[in-house]
Short mmCIF file of C-alpha atoms in Angstrom, two decimals:
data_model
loop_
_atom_site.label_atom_id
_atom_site.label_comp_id
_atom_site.label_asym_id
_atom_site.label_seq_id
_atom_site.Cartn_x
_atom_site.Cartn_y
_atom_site.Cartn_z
CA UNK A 181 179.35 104.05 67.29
CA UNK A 182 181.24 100.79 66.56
CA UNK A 183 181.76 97.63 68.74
CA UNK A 184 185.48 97.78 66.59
CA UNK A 185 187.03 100.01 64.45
CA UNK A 186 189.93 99.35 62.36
CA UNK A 187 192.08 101.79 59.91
CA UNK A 188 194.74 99.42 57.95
CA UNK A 189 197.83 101.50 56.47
CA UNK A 190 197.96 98.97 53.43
CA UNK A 191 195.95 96.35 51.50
CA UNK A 192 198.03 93.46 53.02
CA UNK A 193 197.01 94.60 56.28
CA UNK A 194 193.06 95.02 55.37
CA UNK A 195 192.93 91.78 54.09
CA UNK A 196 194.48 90.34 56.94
CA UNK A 197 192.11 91.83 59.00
CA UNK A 198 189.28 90.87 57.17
CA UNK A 199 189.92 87.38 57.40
CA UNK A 200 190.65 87.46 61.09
CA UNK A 201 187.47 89.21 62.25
CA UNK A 202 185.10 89.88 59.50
CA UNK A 203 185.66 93.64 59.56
CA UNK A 204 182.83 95.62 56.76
CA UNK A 205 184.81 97.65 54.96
CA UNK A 206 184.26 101.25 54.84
CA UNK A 207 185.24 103.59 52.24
CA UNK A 208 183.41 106.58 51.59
CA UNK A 209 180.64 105.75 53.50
CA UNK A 210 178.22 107.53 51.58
CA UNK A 211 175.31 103.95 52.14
CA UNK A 212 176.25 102.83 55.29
CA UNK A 213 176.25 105.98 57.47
CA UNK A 214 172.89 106.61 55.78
CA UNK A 215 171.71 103.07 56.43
CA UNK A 216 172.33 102.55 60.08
CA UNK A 217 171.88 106.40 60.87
CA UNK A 218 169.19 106.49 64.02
CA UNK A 219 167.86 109.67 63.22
CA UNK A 220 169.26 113.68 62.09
CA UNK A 221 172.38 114.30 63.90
CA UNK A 222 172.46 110.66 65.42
CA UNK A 223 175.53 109.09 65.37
CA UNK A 224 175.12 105.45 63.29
CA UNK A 225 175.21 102.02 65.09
CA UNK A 226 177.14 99.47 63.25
CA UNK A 227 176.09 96.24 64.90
CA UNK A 228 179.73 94.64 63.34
CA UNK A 229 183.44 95.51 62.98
CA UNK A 230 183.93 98.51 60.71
CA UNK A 231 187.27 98.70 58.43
CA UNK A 232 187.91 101.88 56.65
CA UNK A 233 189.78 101.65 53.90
CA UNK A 234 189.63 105.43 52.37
CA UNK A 235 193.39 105.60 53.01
CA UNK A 236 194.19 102.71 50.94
CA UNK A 237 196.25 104.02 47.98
CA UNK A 238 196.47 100.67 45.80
CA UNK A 239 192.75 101.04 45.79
CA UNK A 240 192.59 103.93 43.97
CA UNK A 241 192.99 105.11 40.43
CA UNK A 242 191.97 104.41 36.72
CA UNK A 243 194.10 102.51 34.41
CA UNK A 244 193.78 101.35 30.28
CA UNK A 245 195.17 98.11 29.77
CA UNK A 246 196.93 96.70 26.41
CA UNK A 247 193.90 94.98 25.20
CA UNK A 248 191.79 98.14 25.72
CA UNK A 249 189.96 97.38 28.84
CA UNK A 250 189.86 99.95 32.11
CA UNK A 251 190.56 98.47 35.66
CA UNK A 252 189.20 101.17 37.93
CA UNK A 253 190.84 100.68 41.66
CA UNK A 254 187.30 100.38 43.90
CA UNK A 255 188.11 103.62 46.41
CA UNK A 256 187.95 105.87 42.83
CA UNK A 257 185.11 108.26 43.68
CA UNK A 258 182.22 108.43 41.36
CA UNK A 259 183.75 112.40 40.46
CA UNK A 260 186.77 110.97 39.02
CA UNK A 261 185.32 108.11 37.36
CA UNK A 262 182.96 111.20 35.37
CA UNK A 263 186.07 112.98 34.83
CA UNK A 264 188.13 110.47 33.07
CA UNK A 265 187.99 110.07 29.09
CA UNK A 266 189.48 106.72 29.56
CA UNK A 267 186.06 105.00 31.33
CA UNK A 268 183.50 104.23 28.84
CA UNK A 269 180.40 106.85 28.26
CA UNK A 270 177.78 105.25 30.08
CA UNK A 271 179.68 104.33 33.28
CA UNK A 272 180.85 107.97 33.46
CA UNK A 273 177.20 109.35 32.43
CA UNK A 274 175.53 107.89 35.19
CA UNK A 275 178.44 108.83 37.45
CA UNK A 276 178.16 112.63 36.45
CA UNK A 277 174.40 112.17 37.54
CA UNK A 278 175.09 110.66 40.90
CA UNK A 279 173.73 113.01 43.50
CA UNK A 280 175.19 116.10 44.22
CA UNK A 281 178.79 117.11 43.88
CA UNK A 282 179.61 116.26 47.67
CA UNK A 283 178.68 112.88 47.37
CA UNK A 284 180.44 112.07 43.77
CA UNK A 285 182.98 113.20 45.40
CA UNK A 286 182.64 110.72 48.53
CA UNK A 287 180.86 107.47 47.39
CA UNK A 288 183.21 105.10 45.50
CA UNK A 289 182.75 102.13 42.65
CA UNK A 290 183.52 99.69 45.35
CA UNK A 291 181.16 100.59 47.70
CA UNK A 292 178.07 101.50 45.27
CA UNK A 293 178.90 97.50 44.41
CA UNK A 294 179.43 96.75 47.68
CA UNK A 295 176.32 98.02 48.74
CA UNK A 296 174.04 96.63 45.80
CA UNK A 297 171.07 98.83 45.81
CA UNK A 298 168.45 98.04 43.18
CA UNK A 299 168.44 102.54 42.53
CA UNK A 300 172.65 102.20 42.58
CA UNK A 301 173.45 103.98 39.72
CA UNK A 302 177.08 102.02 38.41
CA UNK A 303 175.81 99.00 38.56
CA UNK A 304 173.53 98.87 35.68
CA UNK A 305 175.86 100.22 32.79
CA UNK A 306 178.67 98.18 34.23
CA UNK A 307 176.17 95.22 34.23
CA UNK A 308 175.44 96.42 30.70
CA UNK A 309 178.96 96.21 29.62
CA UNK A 310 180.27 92.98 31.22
CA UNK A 311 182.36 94.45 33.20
CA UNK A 312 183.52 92.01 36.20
CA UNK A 313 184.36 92.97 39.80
CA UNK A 314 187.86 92.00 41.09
CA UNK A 315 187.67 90.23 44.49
CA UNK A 316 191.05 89.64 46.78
CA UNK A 317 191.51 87.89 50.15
CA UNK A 318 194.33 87.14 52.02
CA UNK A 319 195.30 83.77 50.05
CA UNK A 320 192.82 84.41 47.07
CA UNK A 321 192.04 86.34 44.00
CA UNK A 322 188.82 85.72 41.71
CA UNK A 323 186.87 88.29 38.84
CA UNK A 324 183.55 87.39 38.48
CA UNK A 325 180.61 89.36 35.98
CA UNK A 326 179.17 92.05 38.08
CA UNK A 327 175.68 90.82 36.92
CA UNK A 328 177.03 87.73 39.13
CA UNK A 329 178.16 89.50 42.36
CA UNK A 330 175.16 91.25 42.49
CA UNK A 331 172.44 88.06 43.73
CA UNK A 332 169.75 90.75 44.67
CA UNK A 333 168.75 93.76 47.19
CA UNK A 334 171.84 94.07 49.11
CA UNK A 335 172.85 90.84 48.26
CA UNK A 336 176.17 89.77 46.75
CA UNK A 337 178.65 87.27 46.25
CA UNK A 338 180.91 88.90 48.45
CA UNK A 339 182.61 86.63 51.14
CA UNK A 340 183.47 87.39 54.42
CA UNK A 341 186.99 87.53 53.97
CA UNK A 342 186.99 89.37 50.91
CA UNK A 343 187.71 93.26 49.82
CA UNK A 344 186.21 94.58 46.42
CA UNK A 345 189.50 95.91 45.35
CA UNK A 346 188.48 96.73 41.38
CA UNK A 347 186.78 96.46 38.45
CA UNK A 348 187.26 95.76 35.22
CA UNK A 349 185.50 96.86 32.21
CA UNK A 350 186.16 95.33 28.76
CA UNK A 351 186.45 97.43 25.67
CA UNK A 352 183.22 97.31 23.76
CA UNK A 353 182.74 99.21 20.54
CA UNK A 354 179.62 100.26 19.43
CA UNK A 355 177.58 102.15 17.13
CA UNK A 356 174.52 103.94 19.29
CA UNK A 357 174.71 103.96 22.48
CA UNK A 358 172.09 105.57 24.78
CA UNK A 359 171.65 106.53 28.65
CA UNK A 360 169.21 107.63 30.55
CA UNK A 361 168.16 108.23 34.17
CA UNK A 362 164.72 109.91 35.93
CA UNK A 363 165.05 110.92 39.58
CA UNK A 364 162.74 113.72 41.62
CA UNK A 365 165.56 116.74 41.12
CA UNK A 366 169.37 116.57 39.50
CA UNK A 367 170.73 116.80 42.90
CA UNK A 368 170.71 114.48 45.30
CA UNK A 369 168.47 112.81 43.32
CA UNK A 370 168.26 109.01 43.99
CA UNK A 371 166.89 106.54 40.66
CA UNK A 372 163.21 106.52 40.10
CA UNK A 373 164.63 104.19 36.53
CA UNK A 374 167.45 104.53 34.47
CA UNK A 375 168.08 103.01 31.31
CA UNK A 376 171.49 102.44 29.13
CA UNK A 377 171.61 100.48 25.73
CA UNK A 378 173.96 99.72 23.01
CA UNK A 379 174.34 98.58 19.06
CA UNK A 380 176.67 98.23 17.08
CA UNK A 381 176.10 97.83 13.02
CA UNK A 382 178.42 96.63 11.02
CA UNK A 383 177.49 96.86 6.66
CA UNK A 384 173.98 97.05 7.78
CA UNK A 385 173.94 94.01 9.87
CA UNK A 386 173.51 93.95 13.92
CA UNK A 387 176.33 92.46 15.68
CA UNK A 388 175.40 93.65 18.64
CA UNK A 389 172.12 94.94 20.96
CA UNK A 390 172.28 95.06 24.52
CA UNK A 391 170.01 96.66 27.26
CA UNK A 392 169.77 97.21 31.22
CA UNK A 393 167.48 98.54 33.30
CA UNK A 394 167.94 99.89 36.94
CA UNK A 395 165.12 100.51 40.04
CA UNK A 396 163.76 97.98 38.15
CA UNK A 397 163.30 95.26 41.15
CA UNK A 398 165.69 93.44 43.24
CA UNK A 399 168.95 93.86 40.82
CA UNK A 400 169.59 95.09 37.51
CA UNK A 401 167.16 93.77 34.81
CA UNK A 402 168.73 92.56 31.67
CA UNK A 403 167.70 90.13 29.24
CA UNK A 404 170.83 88.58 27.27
CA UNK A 405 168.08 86.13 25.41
CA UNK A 406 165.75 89.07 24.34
CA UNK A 407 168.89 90.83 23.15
CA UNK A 408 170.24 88.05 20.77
CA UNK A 409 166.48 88.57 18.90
CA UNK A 410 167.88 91.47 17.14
CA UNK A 411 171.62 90.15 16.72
CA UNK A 412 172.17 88.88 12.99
CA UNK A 413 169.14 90.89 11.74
CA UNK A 414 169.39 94.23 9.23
CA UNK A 415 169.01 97.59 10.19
CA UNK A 416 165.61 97.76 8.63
CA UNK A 417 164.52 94.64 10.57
CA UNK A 418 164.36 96.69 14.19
CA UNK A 419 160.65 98.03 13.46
CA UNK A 420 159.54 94.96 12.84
CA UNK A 421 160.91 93.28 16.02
CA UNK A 422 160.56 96.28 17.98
CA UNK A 423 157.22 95.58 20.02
CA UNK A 424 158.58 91.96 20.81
CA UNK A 425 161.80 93.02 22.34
CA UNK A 426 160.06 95.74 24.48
CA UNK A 427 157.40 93.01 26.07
CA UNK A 428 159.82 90.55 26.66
CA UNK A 429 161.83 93.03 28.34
CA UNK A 430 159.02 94.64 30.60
CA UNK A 431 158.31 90.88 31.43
CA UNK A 432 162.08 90.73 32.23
CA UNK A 433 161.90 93.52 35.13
CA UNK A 434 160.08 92.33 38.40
CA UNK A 435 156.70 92.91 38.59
CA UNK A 436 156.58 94.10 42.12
CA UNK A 437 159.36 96.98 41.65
CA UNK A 438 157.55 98.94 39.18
CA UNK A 439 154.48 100.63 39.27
CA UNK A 440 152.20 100.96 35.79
CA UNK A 441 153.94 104.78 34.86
CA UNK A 442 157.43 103.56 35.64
CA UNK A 443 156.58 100.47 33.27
CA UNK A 444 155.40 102.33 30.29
CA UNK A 445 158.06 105.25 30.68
CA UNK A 446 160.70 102.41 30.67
CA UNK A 447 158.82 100.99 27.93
CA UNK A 448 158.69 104.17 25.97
CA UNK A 449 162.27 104.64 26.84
CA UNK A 450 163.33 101.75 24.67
CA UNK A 451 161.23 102.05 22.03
CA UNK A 452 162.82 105.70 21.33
CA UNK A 453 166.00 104.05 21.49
CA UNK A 454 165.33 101.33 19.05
CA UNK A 455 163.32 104.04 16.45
CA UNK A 456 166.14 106.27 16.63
CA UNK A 457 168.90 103.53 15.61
CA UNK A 458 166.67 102.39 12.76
CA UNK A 459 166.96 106.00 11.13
CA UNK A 460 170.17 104.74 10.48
CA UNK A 461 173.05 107.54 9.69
CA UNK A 462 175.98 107.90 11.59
CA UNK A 463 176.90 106.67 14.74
CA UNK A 464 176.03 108.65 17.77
CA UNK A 465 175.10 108.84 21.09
CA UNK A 466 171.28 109.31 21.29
CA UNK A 467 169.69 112.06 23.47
#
């Protein structure tokens, strides 16, 4: 039950309505009818205007662009995103482990942004990768980093005439990369932590380290100062540097968000990470 409900046939029309009455858009609604649900088999309350967008076509879809980069349109379910060779590994790892198949194939990129739960699972390997979140209005167009958008527990940088209507991920090459999520059960399982980090080595030398944590307090903890400890160093440097760049990163995630097991497991998680990479060998995706 809605005060207003409005279905726009095209983007022009959505953003039009957004900036005329503040409309929340609504795409797959896979948050929302969960968070203003009144109990099992209770219709939802939305105490503003509701938009839904699911028709919108120019919101959908998964393109490469020239310089290597992926715009994915914000209504592309989290089942295609896993599907498609183009998106990079982590963002379609953690989207192959979102819930069950009946919600990948419901809950969108737009609105797991949108929504900006700490346990959201996109957020922290897009946050990880740079990628930046394309934001239209009805006389405006910005990108901004998602680690930006997102300002903290439900919290974004959304305004209230704005659609999410993409995102863009940069190409970023790398030598290990490494994912990893912990939930109750594989489906419907929502984040207890989840983990994704990169590095790339080039002639023995690290060019680049980067690391993101997620259920790990109000938004996605990463550390981009804790990171650059290990960039310009040799391979065989990491075990030396190792026990620094895991403190500084548990200082990094909030304190109140993570009980002593989740700490050390997260910990532990990153450690691994960093021992396996300092084997050396070829590239790979560690397990």
């Amino acid at each position: 039950m809605v005060n207003e409900t409005y279905i726009p046939s095209t983007l022009e029309e959505a953003l039009k309505i957004r900036a005329e009455v503040h409309a929340k858009p609504l795409a797959g609604g896979s948050d929302l009818m969960v968070q203003y649900r009144r109990g099992t088999g209770v219709v939802p309350v939305f105490p503003f205007p509701v938009m839904i967008i699911s028709g919108l076509k120019e919101l959908k879809g998964i393109k490469k662009e020239e310089d290597g980069s992926v715009v994915i349109g914000a209504l592309t379910t989290s089942a295609e995103i896993a599907e498609c060779e183009d998106v990079p590994y982590f963002v379609r790892k953690a989207a192959s482990l979102m819930g069950a198949i009946s919600l990948r194939n419901s809950a969108t990129i737009g609105g797991n942004l949108g929504n900006a739960s700490p346990k959201g699972d996109l957020p922290q390997p897009l946050i990880l990768l740079d990628a930046r979140v394309i934001l239209e209005s009805a006389t405006s167009k910005r990108e901004i980093l998602v680690d930006d958008f997102i300002k903290g527990s439900k919290k974004t940088d959304l305004r209230d005439d704005e659609i999410i209507t993409a995102v863009r991920i940069p190409e970023v090459k790398y030598t290990y990369g490494y994912y990893r999520k912990i939930g109750t059960r594989k489906a419907n399982a929502i984040s207890k932590l989840s983990m994704s980090a990169l590095l790339t080595l080039e002639d023995g030398v690290i060019k680049d380290f980067r690391v993101a944590s997620g259920a790990a307090g109000p938004k996605i903890a990463r550390n981009k100062d804790n990171e650059a400890k290990l960039i310009g160093k040799k391979l065989e440097d990491i075990n030396s540097l190792t026990q620094d760049i895991v403190k500084t990163h548990d200082e990094t995630i909030s304190p109140h968000a993570m009980a002593t097991w989740r700490r050390n497991t997260t910990s532990r998680m990153l450690e691994y990470f960093l021992s396996e990479v300092s084997k050396g060998g070829e590239g790979r995706i560690i397990e």
